């Protein structure tokens, strides 16, 4: 009798497991929030998106093209990091939707149209891939709507007219307390070339040292010209420097052309003469051109990052040569980078004083400007980005609090099924199959 009861109980459990949508084997949802279920596709989408981002960063920052799962991110094994990230992101999605509805907010018709257009475009090119991963069109739509809701919630609190709106004066003070304003010119250092055993030869070391001495001397020459020049007037030094760069390039290009022509015409010249004209002269010109070219890019990059003037305007951008950087928001690891060390140097400088600086990459001239000379205008032109810098951490605390208040039950069977490695393997299989077809 006891055995029969055990069998009956087992059968009953099996039937319940099969019949219930919240049952033992159902992995179509990744968690429940009260009576609502969150599609597993949203979790996989979060996992896949972050995986792609981190793999891209590994490539550009470390040159890693494979063995991703042997790496660590934020001190965690790659697969553990991705699982934790996806679970947290999915919980935050649920909290955003819940708070958005609680506040009675709605997405505009324009927002909905933009999301639908994005979905249509994505599905035309990537729909088959997403479906191979177990991500439905509806799940992607929900994820994109969640992202837009998150933006709207942020604005609900902090944008103009919001519950905790940031005033213009607060934003200007934030700039004054955290930002650095500076201009720079750099003269790239030349590294000694290596042989097949990856060790620098004596001749290449001597050549690099000579090129670096020339670059340092040229930096010091421009530094002397910059003495007593104000931050605003330092643009004239940059203009003169750019003229020098253009002249140097033209001269080196002409020398290289003449050298090649001479070698072609003098086919009967001795080996020693050929060596001098083709190798010594041209390699020196090549090193110098590379150095000048790199420094030009550095001095002009601020135009791309900080220009607040419409590129279609005929008016010149008065801030094209300067950079505005949030040094105060950097953590210790960021301050330990090459760029962080430059900013640390600028931080300790007096305004309107051109200063020499050097690191492993280049010789620099740095000049610091008064942040108060631009803070109001910069705050107005970059209001949205600054608002995010100022309030993202605070908003994240709110979001974490919303998550903690929800009745969330995680479906661990779904988590165990849709692991980062499974998602990665499916991606690899899909692209391998389609690239070979």
Coordinates of C-alpha atoms in Angstrom, one line a residue:
X1 CA 0.0 0.0 0.0
X2 CA 2.8 2.4 0.9
X3 CA 4.5 1.6 -2.4
X4 CA 1.3 2.3 -4.3
X5 CA 0.9 5.7 -2.5
X6 CA 4.5 6.6 -3.5
X7 CA 3.9 5.7 -7.1
X8 CA 0.6 7.7 -7.1
X9 CA 2.4 10.7 -5.5
X10 CA 5.1 10.6 -8.1
X11 CA 2.6 10.4 -11.0
X12 CA 0.7 13.3 -9.6
X13 CA 3.9 15.4 -9.3
X14 CA 4.8 14.5 -12.8
X15 CA 1.4 15.5 -14.1
X16 CA 1.5 18.8 -12.2
X17 CA 5.0 19.4 -13.5
X18 CA 3.8 18.9 -17.1
X19 CA 0.6 20.8 -16.8
X20 CA 1.8 23.9 -15.0
X21 CA 3.4 26.8 -16.8
X22 CA 5.4 27.5 -13.7
X23 CA 6.5 23.9 -13.4
X24 CA 9.7 22.0 -13.0
X25 CA 10.8 21.8 -16.6
X26 CA 9.4 25.1 -18.0
X27 CA 12.3 27.3 -19.0
X28 CA 10.4 29.7 -21.2
X29 CA 10.5 32.3 -18.4
X30 CA 13.5 33.3 -16.3
X31 CA 11.7 34.7 -13.3
X32 CA 8.4 35.7 -11.9
X33 CA 7.5 39.1 -10.4
X34 CA 4.4 38.6 -8.4
X35 CA 2.0 36.9 -10.9
X36 CA 3.9 38.0 -14.0
X37 CA 6.6 36.1 -15.9
X38 CA 9.7 37.6 -17.5
X39 CA 10.5 35.9 -20.8
X40 CA 13.8 33.9 -20.9
X41 CA 14.5 35.7 -24.2
X42 CA 15.0 39.0 -22.3
X43 CA 17.6 37.4 -20.1
X44 CA 19.4 35.8 -23.0
X45 CA 19.3 39.1 -24.9
X46 CA 20.9 40.9 -21.9
X47 CA 23.5 38.1 -21.7
X48 CA 24.3 38.2 -25.4
X49 CA 24.5 42.0 -25.7
X50 CA 26.9 42.2 -22.8
X51 CA 28.9 39.3 -24.1
X52 CA 29.4 41.0 -27.4
X53 CA 30.4 44.2 -25.8
X54 CA 33.0 42.6 -23.5
X55 CA 34.5 40.5 -26.3
X56 CA 34.8 43.7 -28.3
X57 CA 36.6 45.4 -25.4
X58 CA 38.9 42.5 -25.0
X59 CA 39.9 42.7 -28.6
X60 CA 40.5 46.5 -28.7
X61 CA 42.1 46.7 -25.3
X62 CA 44.1 43.5 -25.1
X63 CA 44.1 42.1 -28.7
X64 CA 42.2 39.0 -27.5
X65 CA 40.4 37.1 -30.3
X66 CA 39.7 33.8 -28.6
X67 CA 39.7 32.0 -25.3
X68 CA 37.3 34.6 -23.9
X69 CA 36.1 32.2 -21.2
X70 CA 39.6 32.1 -19.8
X71 CA 39.5 35.8 -19.1
X72 CA 38.1 37.8 -16.1
X73 CA 35.9 40.8 -16.0
X74 CA 35.7 42.9 -12.8
X75 CA 37.5 40.2 -11.0
X76 CA 35.1 37.5 -12.0
X77 CA 35.4 34.6 -14.4
X78 CA 33.9 35.6 -17.7
X79 CA 30.9 33.2 -17.6
X80 CA 30.2 34.1 -14.0
X81 CA 30.3 37.8 -14.8
X82 CA 27.9 37.4 -17.7
X83 CA 25.4 35.3 -15.7
X84 CA 25.4 37.9 -12.9
X85 CA 25.1 40.8 -15.3
X86 CA 22.2 39.3 -17.2
X87 CA 20.3 38.4 -14.0
X88 CA 20.8 41.8 -12.5
X89 CA 19.8 43.5 -15.8
X90 CA 16.7 41.4 -16.1
X91 CA 15.7 42.2 -12.5
X92 CA 16.2 45.9 -13.2
X93 CA 14.1 45.6 -16.3
X94 CA 11.2 44.2 -14.2
X95 CA 11.7 47.0 -11.6
X96 CA 11.7 49.7 -14.3
X97 CA 8.5 48.4 -15.9
X98 CA 6.9 48.2 -12.5
X99 CA 7.9 51.7 -11.4
X100 CA 7.0 53.2 -14.8
X101 CA 3.5 51.8 -14.6
X102 CA 3.2 52.8 -10.9
X103 CA 3.9 56.4 -11.8
X104 CA 1.4 56.3 -14.7
X105 CA 4.0 57.2 -17.3
X106 CA 3.6 56.3 -21.0
X107 CA 5.9 56.1 -24.0
X108 CA 5.0 58.6 -26.7
X109 CA 3.8 57.5 -30.2
X110 CA 7.2 58.7 -31.5
X111 CA 9.0 56.4 -29.1
X112 CA 6.9 53.4 -30.0
X113 CA 7.5 54.1 -33.7
X114 CA 11.2 54.4 -33.2
X115 CA 11.3 51.1 -31.3
X116 CA 9.2 49.3 -34.0
X117 CA 11.4 50.7 -36.7
X118 CA 14.5 49.5 -34.9
X119 CA 12.9 46.0 -34.4
X120 CA 12.0 45.7 -38.1
X121 CA 15.5 46.7 -39.2
X122 CA 17.1 44.3 -36.7
X123 CA 14.9 41.4 -37.6
X124 CA 15.6 41.8 -41.3
X125 CA 19.3 41.4 -40.7
X126 CA 19.6 39.4 -37.5
X127 CA 16.2 37.9 -36.8
X128 CA 17.2 34.3 -37.7
X129 CA 20.3 34.6 -35.5
X130 CA 18.2 35.8 -32.5
X131 CA 15.7 33.0 -33.0
X132 CA 18.6 30.5 -33.0
X133 CA 19.5 31.8 -29.6
X134 CA 16.0 31.4 -28.3
X135 CA 15.2 35.2 -28.4
X136 CA 11.9 36.1 -29.9
X137 CA 11.0 39.3 -31.7
X138 CA 8.6 40.1 -28.8
X139 CA 11.5 39.7 -26.2
X140 CA 13.7 42.1 -28.1
X141 CA 10.8 44.6 -28.3
X142 CA 10.2 44.3 -24.6
X143 CA 13.9 44.8 -23.9
X144 CA 14.0 48.0 -26.0
X145 CA 10.9 49.3 -24.5
X146 CA 12.4 48.7 -21.1
X147 CA 15.5 50.7 -22.0
X148 CA 13.4 53.6 -23.1
X149 CA 11.3 53.4 -20.0
X150 CA 14.5 53.6 -18.0
X151 CA 15.5 56.8 -19.8
X152 CA 12.0 58.3 -19.2
X153 CA 12.2 57.4 -15.5
X154 CA 15.6 59.1 -15.2
X155 CA 14.1 62.3 -16.8
X156 CA 11.1 62.0 -14.5
X157 CA 13.3 62.6 -11.5
X158 CA 16.2 64.8 -12.8
X159 CA 15.3 66.6 -16.0
X160 CA 13.8 70.1 -16.1
X161 CA 10.5 70.0 -14.2
X162 CA 11.3 66.7 -12.6
X163 CA 10.8 65.7 -9.0
X164 CA 14.5 66.2 -8.2
X165 CA 15.5 68.5 -11.1
X166 CA 19.1 69.7 -11.3
X167 CA 19.4 73.5 -11.4
X168 CA 21.7 75.3 -13.7
X169 CA 23.7 76.6 -10.7
X170 CA 24.2 73.0 -9.4
X171 CA 25.4 71.9 -12.8
X172 CA 27.9 74.7 -13.1
X173 CA 29.2 74.0 -9.6
X174 CA 29.6 70.3 -10.6
X175 CA 31.8 71.4 -13.5
X176 CA 33.9 73.7 -11.4
X177 CA 34.5 71.0 -8.8
X178 CA 35.3 68.1 -11.2
X179 CA 36.4 69.2 -14.7
X180 CA 39.7 70.2 -16.1
X181 CA 40.1 72.5 -19.1
X182 CA 43.3 72.3 -21.1
X183 CA 45.1 72.4 -24.4
X184 CA 48.1 70.3 -25.5
X185 CA 50.7 69.6 -28.2
X186 CA 52.5 66.3 -28.3
X187 CA 55.6 65.1 -30.0
X188 CA 55.5 61.3 -30.3
X189 CA 58.4 59.2 -29.2
X190 CA 60.0 56.7 -31.6
X191 CA 60.5 53.2 -30.3
X192 CA 63.4 51.1 -31.4
X193 CA 62.5 48.5 -34.1
X194 CA 63.0 44.9 -33.2
X195 CA 64.5 41.9 -35.0
X196 CA 63.0 38.5 -35.4
X197 CA 63.9 37.6 -31.8
X198 CA 61.9 40.7 -30.6
X199 CA 65.0 42.4 -29.3
X200 CA 66.0 45.9 -30.4
X201 CA 69.2 46.1 -32.5
X202 CA 72.0 48.6 -31.5
X203 CA 71.4 50.6 -34.7
X204 CA 67.7 50.9 -34.2
X205 CA 68.2 51.9 -30.6
X206 CA 70.6 54.6 -31.6
X207 CA 68.2 55.8 -34.3
X208 CA 65.3 55.9 -31.9
X209 CA 67.3 57.8 -29.4
X210 CA 68.4 60.4 -32.0
X211 CA 64.8 60.8 -33.2
X212 CA 63.6 61.3 -29.6
X213 CA 66.3 63.9 -28.9
X214 CA 65.1 65.8 -32.0
X215 CA 61.5 65.5 -30.9
X216 CA 62.3 66.7 -27.4
X217 CA 64.4 69.6 -28.8
X218 CA 61.5 70.6 -31.0
X219 CA 59.1 70.4 -28.0
X220 CA 61.4 72.6 -26.0
X221 CA 61.6 75.1 -28.9
X222 CA 57.8 75.5 -29.0
X223 CA 57.7 75.6 -25.2
X224 CA 60.0 78.6 -25.2
X225 CA 57.7 80.3 -27.7
X226 CA 54.7 79.6 -25.4
X227 CA 56.2 81.3 -22.3
X228 CA 54.0 84.2 -21.2
X229 CA 51.2 83.2 -23.7
X230 CA 47.7 82.9 -22.2
X231 CA 45.5 79.9 -22.5
X232 CA 43.3 81.7 -25.1
X233 CA 46.3 82.9 -27.1
X234 CA 47.9 79.4 -27.0
X235 CA 45.9 78.7 -30.2
X236 CA 48.5 80.8 -32.1
X237 CA 51.2 78.3 -30.9
X238 CA 49.1 75.4 -32.0
X239 CA 48.6 77.1 -35.4
X240 CA 52.3 77.6 -35.8
X241 CA 52.9 74.0 -34.7
X242 CA 50.4 72.7 -37.3
X243 CA 52.2 74.8 -40.0
X244 CA 55.5 73.1 -38.9
X245 CA 53.9 69.7 -39.2
X246 CA 52.6 70.4 -42.7
X247 CA 56.0 71.7 -43.8
X248 CA 57.8 68.8 -42.3
X249 CA 55.5 66.3 -44.0
X250 CA 56.0 68.0 -47.4
X251 CA 59.7 68.1 -46.9
X252 CA 60.0 64.5 -45.9
X253 CA 57.7 63.4 -48.7
X254 CA 59.9 65.4 -51.2
X255 CA 63.1 63.9 -49.8
X256 CA 61.7 60.4 -50.0
X257 CA 60.7 60.9 -53.7
X258 CA 64.0 62.4 -54.6
X259 CA 65.8 59.6 -52.9
X260 CA 63.8 57.0 -54.8
X261 CA 64.3 58.8 -58.1
X262 CA 68.1 59.1 -57.5
X263 CA 68.3 55.4 -56.7
X264 CA 66.5 54.5 -59.9
X265 CA 68.6 56.8 -62.1
X266 CA 71.9 55.8 -60.5
X267 CA 71.7 52.1 -61.2
X268 CA 75.5 51.8 -61.5
X269 CA 76.2 53.5 -58.1
X270 CA 78.2 51.4 -55.6
X271 CA 76.4 49.4 -52.9
X272 CA 77.7 51.8 -50.2
X273 CA 76.2 54.8 -51.9
X274 CA 72.9 53.1 -52.4
X275 CA 72.9 52.1 -48.7
X276 CA 73.3 55.7 -47.6
X277 CA 70.6 57.2 -49.9
X278 CA 68.0 54.5 -49.6
X279 CA 68.2 53.4 -46.1
X280 CA 69.8 55.9 -43.7
X281 CA 68.0 59.0 -45.1
X282 CA 64.6 57.5 -45.8
X283 CA 64.4 55.7 -42.5
X284 CA 65.2 58.9 -40.6
X285 CA 62.5 60.7 -42.6
X286 CA 60.1 57.9 -41.9
X287 CA 60.6 58.1 -38.1
X288 CA 60.3 61.9 -38.1
X289 CA 57.1 61.8 -40.1
X290 CA 55.5 59.3 -37.9
X291 CA 56.3 61.3 -34.8
X292 CA 54.9 64.5 -36.3
X293 CA 51.8 62.8 -37.7
X294 CA 51.0 61.3 -34.3
X295 CA 51.4 64.6 -32.5
X296 CA 49.1 66.3 -35.0
X297 CA 46.3 63.9 -34.3
X298 CA 46.6 64.6 -30.5
X299 CA 46.4 68.3 -30.8
X300 CA 43.4 68.3 -33.0
X301 CA 41.4 65.5 -31.3
X302 CA 39.6 67.9 -29.0
X303 CA 37.6 69.3 -31.9
X304 CA 35.9 65.9 -32.2
X305 CA 35.3 65.3 -28.5
X306 CA 34.4 68.8 -27.2
X307 CA 33.2 70.9 -30.1
X308 CA 29.7 72.3 -29.2
X309 CA 29.4 74.2 -32.5
X310 CA 27.3 72.7 -35.3
X311 CA 29.7 71.3 -37.9
X312 CA 27.6 72.8 -40.6
X313 CA 28.1 76.3 -39.3
X314 CA 30.5 78.6 -41.1
X315 CA 31.6 80.1 -37.8
X316 CA 34.9 78.6 -36.5
X317 CA 34.7 76.7 -33.3
X318 CA 36.4 78.8 -30.6
X319 CA 37.0 75.6 -28.5
X320 CA 38.4 73.4 -31.3
X321 CA 41.8 73.0 -29.6
X322 CA 40.8 72.5 -26.0
X323 CA 39.6 69.6 -24.0
X324 CA 37.1 69.4 -21.1
X325 CA 37.7 66.3 -18.9
X326 CA 35.9 65.0 -15.8
X327 CA 38.9 64.2 -13.7
X328 CA 37.0 64.3 -10.4
X329 CA 34.9 61.3 -11.5
X330 CA 37.9 59.1 -12.3
X331 CA 38.6 56.1 -10.0
X332 CA 42.2 55.1 -9.1
X333 CA 42.5 52.7 -11.9
X334 CA 41.5 55.3 -14.5
X335 CA 43.9 57.9 -12.9
X336 CA 46.7 55.3 -13.3
X337 CA 46.3 55.2 -17.2
X338 CA 48.4 57.4 -19.5
X339 CA 45.5 59.8 -19.9
X340 CA 44.8 59.9 -16.2
X341 CA 48.4 60.8 -15.5
X342 CA 48.2 63.7 -17.9
X343 CA 45.1 64.9 -16.2
X344 CA 46.8 64.6 -12.8
X345 CA 49.6 66.8 -14.1
X346 CA 47.1 69.4 -15.4
X347 CA 45.3 69.3 -12.1
X348 CA 48.4 70.5 -10.3
X349 CA 49.3 73.2 -12.8
X350 CA 48.6 77.0 -12.6
X351 CA 46.3 78.4 -15.3
X352 CA 47.8 80.2 -18.3
X353 CA 51.3 78.6 -17.8
X354 CA 52.6 76.4 -20.6
X355 CA 54.3 73.4 -19.0
X356 CA 56.5 70.5 -20.2
X357 CA 55.4 66.9 -19.6
X358 CA 56.7 63.6 -20.7
X359 CA 55.5 59.9 -20.6
X360 CA 56.4 56.7 -22.4
X361 CA 54.6 57.8 -25.5
X362 CA 55.5 61.4 -26.1
X363 CA 56.8 64.8 -25.1
X364 CA 54.1 67.3 -24.3
X365 CA 53.3 70.9 -23.9
X366 CA 50.3 71.4 -21.6
X367 CA 48.5 74.5 -20.7
X368 CA 45.6 74.7 -18.2
X369 CA 42.6 77.0 -18.6
X370 CA 40.2 78.5 -16.1
X371 CA 37.1 76.3 -16.0
X372 CA 35.0 79.2 -14.8
X373 CA 35.7 80.9 -18.2
X374 CA 33.5 78.3 -19.9
X375 CA 31.4 76.5 -17.3
X376 CA 28.1 78.2 -17.9
X377 CA 28.2 77.8 -21.7
X378 CA 29.5 74.2 -21.5
X379 CA 26.7 73.3 -19.0
X380 CA 24.1 74.7 -21.4
X381 CA 25.6 72.9 -24.5
X382 CA 26.1 69.6 -22.8
X383 CA 23.2 69.5 -20.4
X384 CA 22.0 66.0 -21.0
X385 CA 25.4 64.3 -20.8
X386 CA 26.3 66.2 -17.7
X387 CA 23.0 65.3 -16.1
X388 CA 23.8 61.6 -16.6
X389 CA 27.3 62.0 -15.1
X390 CA 25.9 63.8 -12.1
X391 CA 22.9 61.6 -11.3
X392 CA 23.5 58.1 -12.8
X393 CA 24.9 56.7 -9.5
X394 CA 22.0 58.2 -7.5
X395 CA 19.5 56.8 -10.0
X396 CA 21.1 53.4 -9.8
X397 CA 20.5 53.4 -6.0
X398 CA 16.9 54.1 -6.6
X399 CA 16.7 51.3 -9.1
X400 CA 18.4 48.9 -6.7
X401 CA 15.9 49.8 -4.1
X402 CA 13.0 49.2 -6.5
X403 CA 14.4 45.7 -7.3
X404 CA 14.6 44.8 -3.6
X405 CA 11.0 45.7 -3.0
X406 CA 9.7 43.4 -5.8
X407 CA 8.6 39.8 -5.1
X408 CA 11.0 38.2 -7.5
X409 CA 11.4 34.4 -7.8
X410 CA 14.2 33.3 -10.1
X411 CA 13.7 30.2 -12.3
X412 CA 17.0 28.5 -11.7
X413 CA 16.4 25.8 -14.3
X414 CA 16.3 28.5 -17.0
X415 CA 19.4 30.1 -15.6
X416 CA 21.2 26.8 -15.8
X417 CA 20.0 26.1 -19.3
X418 CA 20.9 29.5 -20.9
X419 CA 24.5 29.7 -19.7
X420 CA 27.0 32.1 -21.3
X421 CA 28.9 29.2 -22.8
X422 CA 25.7 27.8 -24.4
X423 CA 24.8 31.3 -25.8
X424 CA 28.4 31.6 -27.1
X425 CA 28.5 28.2 -28.7
X426 CA 25.1 28.8 -30.5
X427 CA 26.5 32.1 -31.8
X428 CA 29.6 30.4 -33.1
X429 CA 27.6 27.6 -34.6
X430 CA 25.2 29.9 -36.3
X431 CA 27.9 32.1 -37.9
X432 CA 30.1 29.2 -38.8
X433 CA 27.1 27.6 -40.6
X434 CA 26.0 30.7 -42.4
X435 CA 29.5 31.9 -43.4
X436 CA 30.2 28.5 -45.0
X437 CA 26.8 28.3 -46.8

